[in-house]
Rosetta silent file (secondary structure, phi, psi, omega in degrees, C-alpha in Angstrom):
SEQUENCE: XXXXXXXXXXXXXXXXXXXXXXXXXXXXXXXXXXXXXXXXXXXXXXXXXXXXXXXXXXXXXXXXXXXXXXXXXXXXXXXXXXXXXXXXXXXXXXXXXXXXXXXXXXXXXXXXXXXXXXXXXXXXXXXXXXXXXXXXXXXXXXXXXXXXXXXXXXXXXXXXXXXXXXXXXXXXXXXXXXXXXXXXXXXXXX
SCORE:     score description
SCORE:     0.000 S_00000001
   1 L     0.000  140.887 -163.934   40.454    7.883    9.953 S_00000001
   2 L   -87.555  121.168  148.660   40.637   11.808   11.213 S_00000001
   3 L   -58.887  127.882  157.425   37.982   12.131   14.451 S_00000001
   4 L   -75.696  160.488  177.774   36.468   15.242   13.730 S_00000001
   5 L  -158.087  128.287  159.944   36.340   18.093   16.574 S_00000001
   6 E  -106.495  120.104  179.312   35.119   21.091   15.548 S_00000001
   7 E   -89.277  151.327 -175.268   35.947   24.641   17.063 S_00000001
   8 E  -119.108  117.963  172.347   33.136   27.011   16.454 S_00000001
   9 L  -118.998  116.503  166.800   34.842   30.814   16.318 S_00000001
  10 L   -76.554  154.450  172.259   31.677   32.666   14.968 S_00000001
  11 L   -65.890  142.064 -174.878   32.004   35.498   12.586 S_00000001
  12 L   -66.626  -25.287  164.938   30.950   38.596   14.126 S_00000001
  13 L  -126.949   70.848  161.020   27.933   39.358   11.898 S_00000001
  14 L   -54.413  -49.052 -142.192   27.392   35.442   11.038 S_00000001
  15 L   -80.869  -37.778  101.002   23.639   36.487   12.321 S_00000001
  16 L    39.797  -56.001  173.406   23.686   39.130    9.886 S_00000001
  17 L   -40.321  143.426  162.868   23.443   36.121    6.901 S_00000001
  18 E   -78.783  141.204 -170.588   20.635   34.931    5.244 S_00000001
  19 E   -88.342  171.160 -178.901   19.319   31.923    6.408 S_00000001
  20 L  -145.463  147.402  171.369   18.843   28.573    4.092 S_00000001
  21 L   -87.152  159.302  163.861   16.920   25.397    4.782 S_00000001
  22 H   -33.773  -52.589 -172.801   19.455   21.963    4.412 S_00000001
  23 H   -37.819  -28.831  178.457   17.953   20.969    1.572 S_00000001
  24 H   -95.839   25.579  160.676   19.251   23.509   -0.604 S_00000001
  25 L  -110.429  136.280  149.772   22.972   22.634   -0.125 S_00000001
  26 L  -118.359   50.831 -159.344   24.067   20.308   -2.387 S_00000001
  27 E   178.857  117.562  162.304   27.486   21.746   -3.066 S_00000001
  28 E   -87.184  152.213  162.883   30.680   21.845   -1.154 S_00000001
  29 E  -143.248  119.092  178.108   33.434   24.272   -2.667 S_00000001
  30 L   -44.141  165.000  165.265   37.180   23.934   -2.054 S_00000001
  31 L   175.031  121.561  164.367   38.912   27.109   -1.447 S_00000001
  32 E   -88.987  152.566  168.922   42.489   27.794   -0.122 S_00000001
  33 L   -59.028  -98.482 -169.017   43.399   30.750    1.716 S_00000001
  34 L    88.500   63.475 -159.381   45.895   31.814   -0.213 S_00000001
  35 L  -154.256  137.923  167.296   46.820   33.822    3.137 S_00000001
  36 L   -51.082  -38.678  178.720   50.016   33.231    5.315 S_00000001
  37 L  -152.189 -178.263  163.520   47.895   31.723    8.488 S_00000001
  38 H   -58.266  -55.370 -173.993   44.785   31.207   10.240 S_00000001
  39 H   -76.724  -22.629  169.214   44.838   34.253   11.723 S_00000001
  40 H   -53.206  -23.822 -152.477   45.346   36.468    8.353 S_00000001
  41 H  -106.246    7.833  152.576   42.561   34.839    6.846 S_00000001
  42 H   -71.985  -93.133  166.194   40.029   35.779   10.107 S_00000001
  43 H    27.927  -95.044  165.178   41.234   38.862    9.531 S_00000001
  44 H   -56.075  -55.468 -149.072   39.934   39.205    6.052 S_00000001
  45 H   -59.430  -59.819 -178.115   37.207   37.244    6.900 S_00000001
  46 L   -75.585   15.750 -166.301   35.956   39.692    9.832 S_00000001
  47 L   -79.086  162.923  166.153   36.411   42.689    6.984 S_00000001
  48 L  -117.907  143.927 -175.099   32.536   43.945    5.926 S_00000001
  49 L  -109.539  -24.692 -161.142   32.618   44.306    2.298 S_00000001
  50 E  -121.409  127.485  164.677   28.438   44.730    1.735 S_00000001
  51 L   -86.712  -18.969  162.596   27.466   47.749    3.477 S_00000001
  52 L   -71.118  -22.737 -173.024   23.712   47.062    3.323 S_00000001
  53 L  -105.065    0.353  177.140   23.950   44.094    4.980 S_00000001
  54 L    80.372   17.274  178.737   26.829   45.045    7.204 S_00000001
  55 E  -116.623  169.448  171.393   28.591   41.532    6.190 S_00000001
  56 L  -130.190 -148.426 -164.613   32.211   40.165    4.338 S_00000001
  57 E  -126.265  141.214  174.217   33.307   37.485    2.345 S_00000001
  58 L  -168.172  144.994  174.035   34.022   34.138    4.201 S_00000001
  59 L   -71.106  161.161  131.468   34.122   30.456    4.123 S_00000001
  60 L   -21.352  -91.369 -170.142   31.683   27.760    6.296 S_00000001
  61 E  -126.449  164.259  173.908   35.226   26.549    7.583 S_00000001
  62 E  -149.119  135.221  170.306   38.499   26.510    7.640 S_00000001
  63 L   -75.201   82.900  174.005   41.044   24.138    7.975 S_00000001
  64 L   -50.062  173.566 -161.337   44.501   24.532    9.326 S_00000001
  65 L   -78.422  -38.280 -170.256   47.896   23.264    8.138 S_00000001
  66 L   -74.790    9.735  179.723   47.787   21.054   11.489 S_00000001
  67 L    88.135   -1.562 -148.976   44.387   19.848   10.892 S_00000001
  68 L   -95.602  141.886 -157.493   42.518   21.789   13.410 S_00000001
  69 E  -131.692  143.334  176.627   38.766   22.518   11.644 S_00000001
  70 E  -146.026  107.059  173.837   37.002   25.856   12.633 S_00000001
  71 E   -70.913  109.513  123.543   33.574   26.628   11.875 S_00000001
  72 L    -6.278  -89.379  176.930   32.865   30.685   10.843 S_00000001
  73 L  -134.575  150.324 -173.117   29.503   30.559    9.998 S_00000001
  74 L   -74.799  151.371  153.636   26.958   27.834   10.541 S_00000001
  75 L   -29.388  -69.636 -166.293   25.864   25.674    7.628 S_00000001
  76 L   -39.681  -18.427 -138.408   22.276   27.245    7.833 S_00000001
  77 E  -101.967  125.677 -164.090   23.499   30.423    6.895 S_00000001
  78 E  -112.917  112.160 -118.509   24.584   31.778    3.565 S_00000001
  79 L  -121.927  137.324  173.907   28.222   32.899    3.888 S_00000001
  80 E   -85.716  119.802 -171.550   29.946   34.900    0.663 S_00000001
  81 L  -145.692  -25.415  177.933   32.622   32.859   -0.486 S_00000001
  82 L  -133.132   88.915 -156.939   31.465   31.796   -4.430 S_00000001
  83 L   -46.432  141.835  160.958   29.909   34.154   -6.637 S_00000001
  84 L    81.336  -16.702  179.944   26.577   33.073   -7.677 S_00000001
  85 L   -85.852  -61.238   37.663   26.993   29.412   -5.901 S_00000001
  86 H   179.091  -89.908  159.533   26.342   31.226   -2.257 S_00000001
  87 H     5.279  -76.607 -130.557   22.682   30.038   -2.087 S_00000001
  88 H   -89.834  -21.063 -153.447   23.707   26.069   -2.540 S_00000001
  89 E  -130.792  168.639 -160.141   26.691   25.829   -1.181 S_00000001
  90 E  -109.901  137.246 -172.529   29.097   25.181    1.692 S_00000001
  91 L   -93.744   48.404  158.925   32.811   27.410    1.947 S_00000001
  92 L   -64.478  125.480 -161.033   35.851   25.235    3.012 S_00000001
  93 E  -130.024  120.075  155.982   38.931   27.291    3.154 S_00000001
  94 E  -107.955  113.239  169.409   42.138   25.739    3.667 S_00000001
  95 L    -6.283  109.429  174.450   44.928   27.321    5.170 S_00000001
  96 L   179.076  124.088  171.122   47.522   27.313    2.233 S_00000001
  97 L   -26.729  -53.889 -158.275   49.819   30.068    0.741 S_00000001
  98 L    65.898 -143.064  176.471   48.733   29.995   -2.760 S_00000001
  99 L  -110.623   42.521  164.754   49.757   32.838   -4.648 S_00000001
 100 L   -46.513  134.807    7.722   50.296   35.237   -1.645 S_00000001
 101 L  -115.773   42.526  171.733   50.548   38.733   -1.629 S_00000001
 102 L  -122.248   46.942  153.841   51.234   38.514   -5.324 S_00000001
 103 L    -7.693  -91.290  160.882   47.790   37.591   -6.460 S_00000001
 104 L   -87.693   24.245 -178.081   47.721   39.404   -9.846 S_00000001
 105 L   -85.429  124.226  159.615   51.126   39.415  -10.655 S_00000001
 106 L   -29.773  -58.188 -159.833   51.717   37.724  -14.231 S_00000001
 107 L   -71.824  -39.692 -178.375   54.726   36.607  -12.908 S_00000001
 108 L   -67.478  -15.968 -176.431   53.634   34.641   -9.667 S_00000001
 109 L   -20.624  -32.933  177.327   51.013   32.425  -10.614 S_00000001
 110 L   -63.252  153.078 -178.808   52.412   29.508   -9.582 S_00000001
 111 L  -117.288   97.384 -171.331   50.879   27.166   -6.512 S_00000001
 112 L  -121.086  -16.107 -175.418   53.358   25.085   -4.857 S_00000001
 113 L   -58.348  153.368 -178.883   52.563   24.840   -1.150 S_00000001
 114 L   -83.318  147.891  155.571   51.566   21.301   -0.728 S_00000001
 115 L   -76.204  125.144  154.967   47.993   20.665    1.590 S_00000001
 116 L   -10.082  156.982  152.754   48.930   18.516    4.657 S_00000001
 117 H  -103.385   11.227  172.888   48.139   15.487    5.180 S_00000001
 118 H   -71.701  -78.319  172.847   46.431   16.939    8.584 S_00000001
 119 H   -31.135  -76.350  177.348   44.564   19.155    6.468 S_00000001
 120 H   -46.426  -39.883  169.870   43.479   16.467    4.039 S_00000001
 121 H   -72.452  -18.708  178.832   42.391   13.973    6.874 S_00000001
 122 H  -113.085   -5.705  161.782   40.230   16.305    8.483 S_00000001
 123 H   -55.241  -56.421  166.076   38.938   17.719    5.300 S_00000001
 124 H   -92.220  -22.425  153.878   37.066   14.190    4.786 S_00000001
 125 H   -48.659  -51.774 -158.347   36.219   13.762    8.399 S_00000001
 126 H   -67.849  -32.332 -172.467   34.806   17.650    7.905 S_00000001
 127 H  -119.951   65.756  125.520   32.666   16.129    4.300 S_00000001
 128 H  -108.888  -56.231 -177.970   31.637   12.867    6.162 S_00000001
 129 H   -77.087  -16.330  138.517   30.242   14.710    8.660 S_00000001
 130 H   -54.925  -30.708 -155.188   28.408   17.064    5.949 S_00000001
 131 H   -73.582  -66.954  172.605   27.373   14.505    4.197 S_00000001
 132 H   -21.659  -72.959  148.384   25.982   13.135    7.351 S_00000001
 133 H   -71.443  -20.726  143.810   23.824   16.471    7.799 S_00000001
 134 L  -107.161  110.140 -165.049   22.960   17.405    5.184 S_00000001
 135 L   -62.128   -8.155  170.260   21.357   14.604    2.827 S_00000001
 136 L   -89.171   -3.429 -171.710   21.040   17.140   -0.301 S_00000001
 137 L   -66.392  124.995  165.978   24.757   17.323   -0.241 S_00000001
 138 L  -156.383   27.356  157.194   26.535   15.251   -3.620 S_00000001
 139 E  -149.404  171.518 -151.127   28.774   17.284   -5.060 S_00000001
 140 E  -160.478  112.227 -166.073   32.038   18.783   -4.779 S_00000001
 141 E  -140.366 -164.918 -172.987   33.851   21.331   -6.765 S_00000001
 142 L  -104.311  151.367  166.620   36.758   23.738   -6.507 S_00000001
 143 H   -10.771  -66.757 -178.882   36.465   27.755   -6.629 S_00000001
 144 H   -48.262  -12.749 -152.211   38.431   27.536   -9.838 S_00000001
 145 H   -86.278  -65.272  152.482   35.897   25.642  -11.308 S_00000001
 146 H     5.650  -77.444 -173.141   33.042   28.305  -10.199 S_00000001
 147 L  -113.631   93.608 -173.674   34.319   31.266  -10.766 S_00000001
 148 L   -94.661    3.702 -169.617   36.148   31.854  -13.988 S_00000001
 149 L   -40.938 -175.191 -144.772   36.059   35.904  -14.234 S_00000001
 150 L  -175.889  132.670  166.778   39.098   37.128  -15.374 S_00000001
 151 E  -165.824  175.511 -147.181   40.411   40.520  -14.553 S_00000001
 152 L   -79.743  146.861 -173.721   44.059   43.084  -15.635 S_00000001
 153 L   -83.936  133.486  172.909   46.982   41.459  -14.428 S_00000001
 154 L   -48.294  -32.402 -178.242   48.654   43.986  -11.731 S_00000001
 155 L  -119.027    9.721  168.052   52.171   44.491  -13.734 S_00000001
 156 L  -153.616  106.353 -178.968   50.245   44.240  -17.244 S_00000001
 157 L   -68.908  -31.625 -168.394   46.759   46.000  -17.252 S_00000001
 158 L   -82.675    4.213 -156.089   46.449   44.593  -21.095 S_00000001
 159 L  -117.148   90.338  168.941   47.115   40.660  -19.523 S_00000001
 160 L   -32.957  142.598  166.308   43.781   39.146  -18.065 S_00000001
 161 E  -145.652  145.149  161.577   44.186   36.445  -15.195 S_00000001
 162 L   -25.355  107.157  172.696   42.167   33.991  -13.836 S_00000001
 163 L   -53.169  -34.992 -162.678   40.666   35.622  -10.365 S_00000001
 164 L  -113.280  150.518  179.587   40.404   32.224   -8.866 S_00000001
 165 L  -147.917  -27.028 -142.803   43.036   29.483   -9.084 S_00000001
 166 L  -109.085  149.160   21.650   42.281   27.722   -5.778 S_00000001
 167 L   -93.029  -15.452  161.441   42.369   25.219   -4.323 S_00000001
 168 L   126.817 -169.895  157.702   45.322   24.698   -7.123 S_00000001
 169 L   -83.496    2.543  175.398   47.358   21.791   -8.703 S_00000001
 170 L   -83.796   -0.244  167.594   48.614   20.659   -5.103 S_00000001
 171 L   -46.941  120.845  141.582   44.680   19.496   -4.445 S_00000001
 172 L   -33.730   35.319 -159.358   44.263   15.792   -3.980 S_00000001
 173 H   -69.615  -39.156  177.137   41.197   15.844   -5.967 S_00000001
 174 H   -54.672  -33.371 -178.330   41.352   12.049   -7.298 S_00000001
 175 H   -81.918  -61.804 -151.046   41.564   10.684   -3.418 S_00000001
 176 H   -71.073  -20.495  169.254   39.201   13.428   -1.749 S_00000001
 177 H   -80.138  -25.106  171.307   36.755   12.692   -4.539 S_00000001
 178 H   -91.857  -13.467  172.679   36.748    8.936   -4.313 S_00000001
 179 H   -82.845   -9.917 -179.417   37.246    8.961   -0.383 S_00000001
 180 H   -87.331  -42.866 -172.639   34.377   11.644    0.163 S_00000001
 181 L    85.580   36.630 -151.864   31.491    9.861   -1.694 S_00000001
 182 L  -112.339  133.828  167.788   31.235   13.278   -2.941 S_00000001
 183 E   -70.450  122.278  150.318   30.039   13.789   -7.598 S_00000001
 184 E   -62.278  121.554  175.362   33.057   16.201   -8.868 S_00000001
 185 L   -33.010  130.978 -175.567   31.002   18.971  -10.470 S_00000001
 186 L   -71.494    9.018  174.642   30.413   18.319  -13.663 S_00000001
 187 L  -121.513   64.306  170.949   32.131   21.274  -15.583 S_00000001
 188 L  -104.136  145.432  147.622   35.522   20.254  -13.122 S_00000001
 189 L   -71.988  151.601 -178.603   38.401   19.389  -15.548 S_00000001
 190 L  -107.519    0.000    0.000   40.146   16.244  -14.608 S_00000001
């Protein structure tokens, strides 16, 4: 079993967030980087995308390939990471190519980096210790599941693609869902 240790690097306008009581998260959501490292995906992270509130798009945490867990933004807080889930739910972003820098190419689509097993072990230390605080938590789902938009493929404008793919087919989902004690959303595909 992974001891958690959590590093706290706050975002710079985490305070900036709307606050939430526990109660309303019940929902964890999976999310890979789909970013070369830890530090590309601060990076992005510290960009502000909403100009009224002066905020960006970011996970809760993120998870390195080595296991190392880094807290963003506080729980309380409501951090943009899943359109329309925002409100409910908790951001974990794991470190993990995806389909970097070729997002919307037709051709690239594929997901092959594997998740650690660093990564994976500290992923359910990281949703033990959610669980732990917050008692509304019970379900668990991935981005793809979420977010299903569609939008023109970069080297064919007529060929829609999935926005979201992550966290991918190299996801563990049968072990992190029976080792988390975590509900798979119900409109997850198996």
């Amino acid at each position: 079993m992974t001891d958690l240790v959590i590093h706290e690097w706050p975002l710079p306008y985490e305070e900036r967030l709307a606050e939430r009581p526990s109660s309303a998260i019940d929902l964890v959501v999976i999310h890979c980087t789909e970013l070369p490292d830890l530090a590309t995906a601060r990076e992005y992270g510290e960009r502000i995308r909403y100009e009224d509130s002066r905020t960006g798009n970011s996970g809760h945490y993120y998870i390195d390939r080595d296991g190392r867990t880094l807290r963003f933004i506080g729980d309380l807080r409501v951090a943009h990471h899943t359109f329309r889930y925002n409100p409910r739910s908790i951001g974990i972003e794991l470190v993990n190519l995806g389909r970097y820098p070729d997002w919307n190419d037709s051709r690239h689509q594929a997901m092959t980096e594997p998740y650690t097993a660093a990564q994976i072990g500290s992923l359910l230390a990281l949703l033990r210790h959610l669980r732990h605080e917050h008692p509304s938590l019970h379900w668990i789902a991935g981005h793809d599941v979420l977010d299903q938009r569609k939008e023109p493929s970069s080297d064919n404008p007529d060929l829609l693609l999935p926005r979201r793919l992550d966290p991918g087919p190299m996801f563990p989902w049968a072990d992190v869902v029976a080792r988390s004690s975590l509900q798979r959303w119900p409109d997850a595909a198996d």
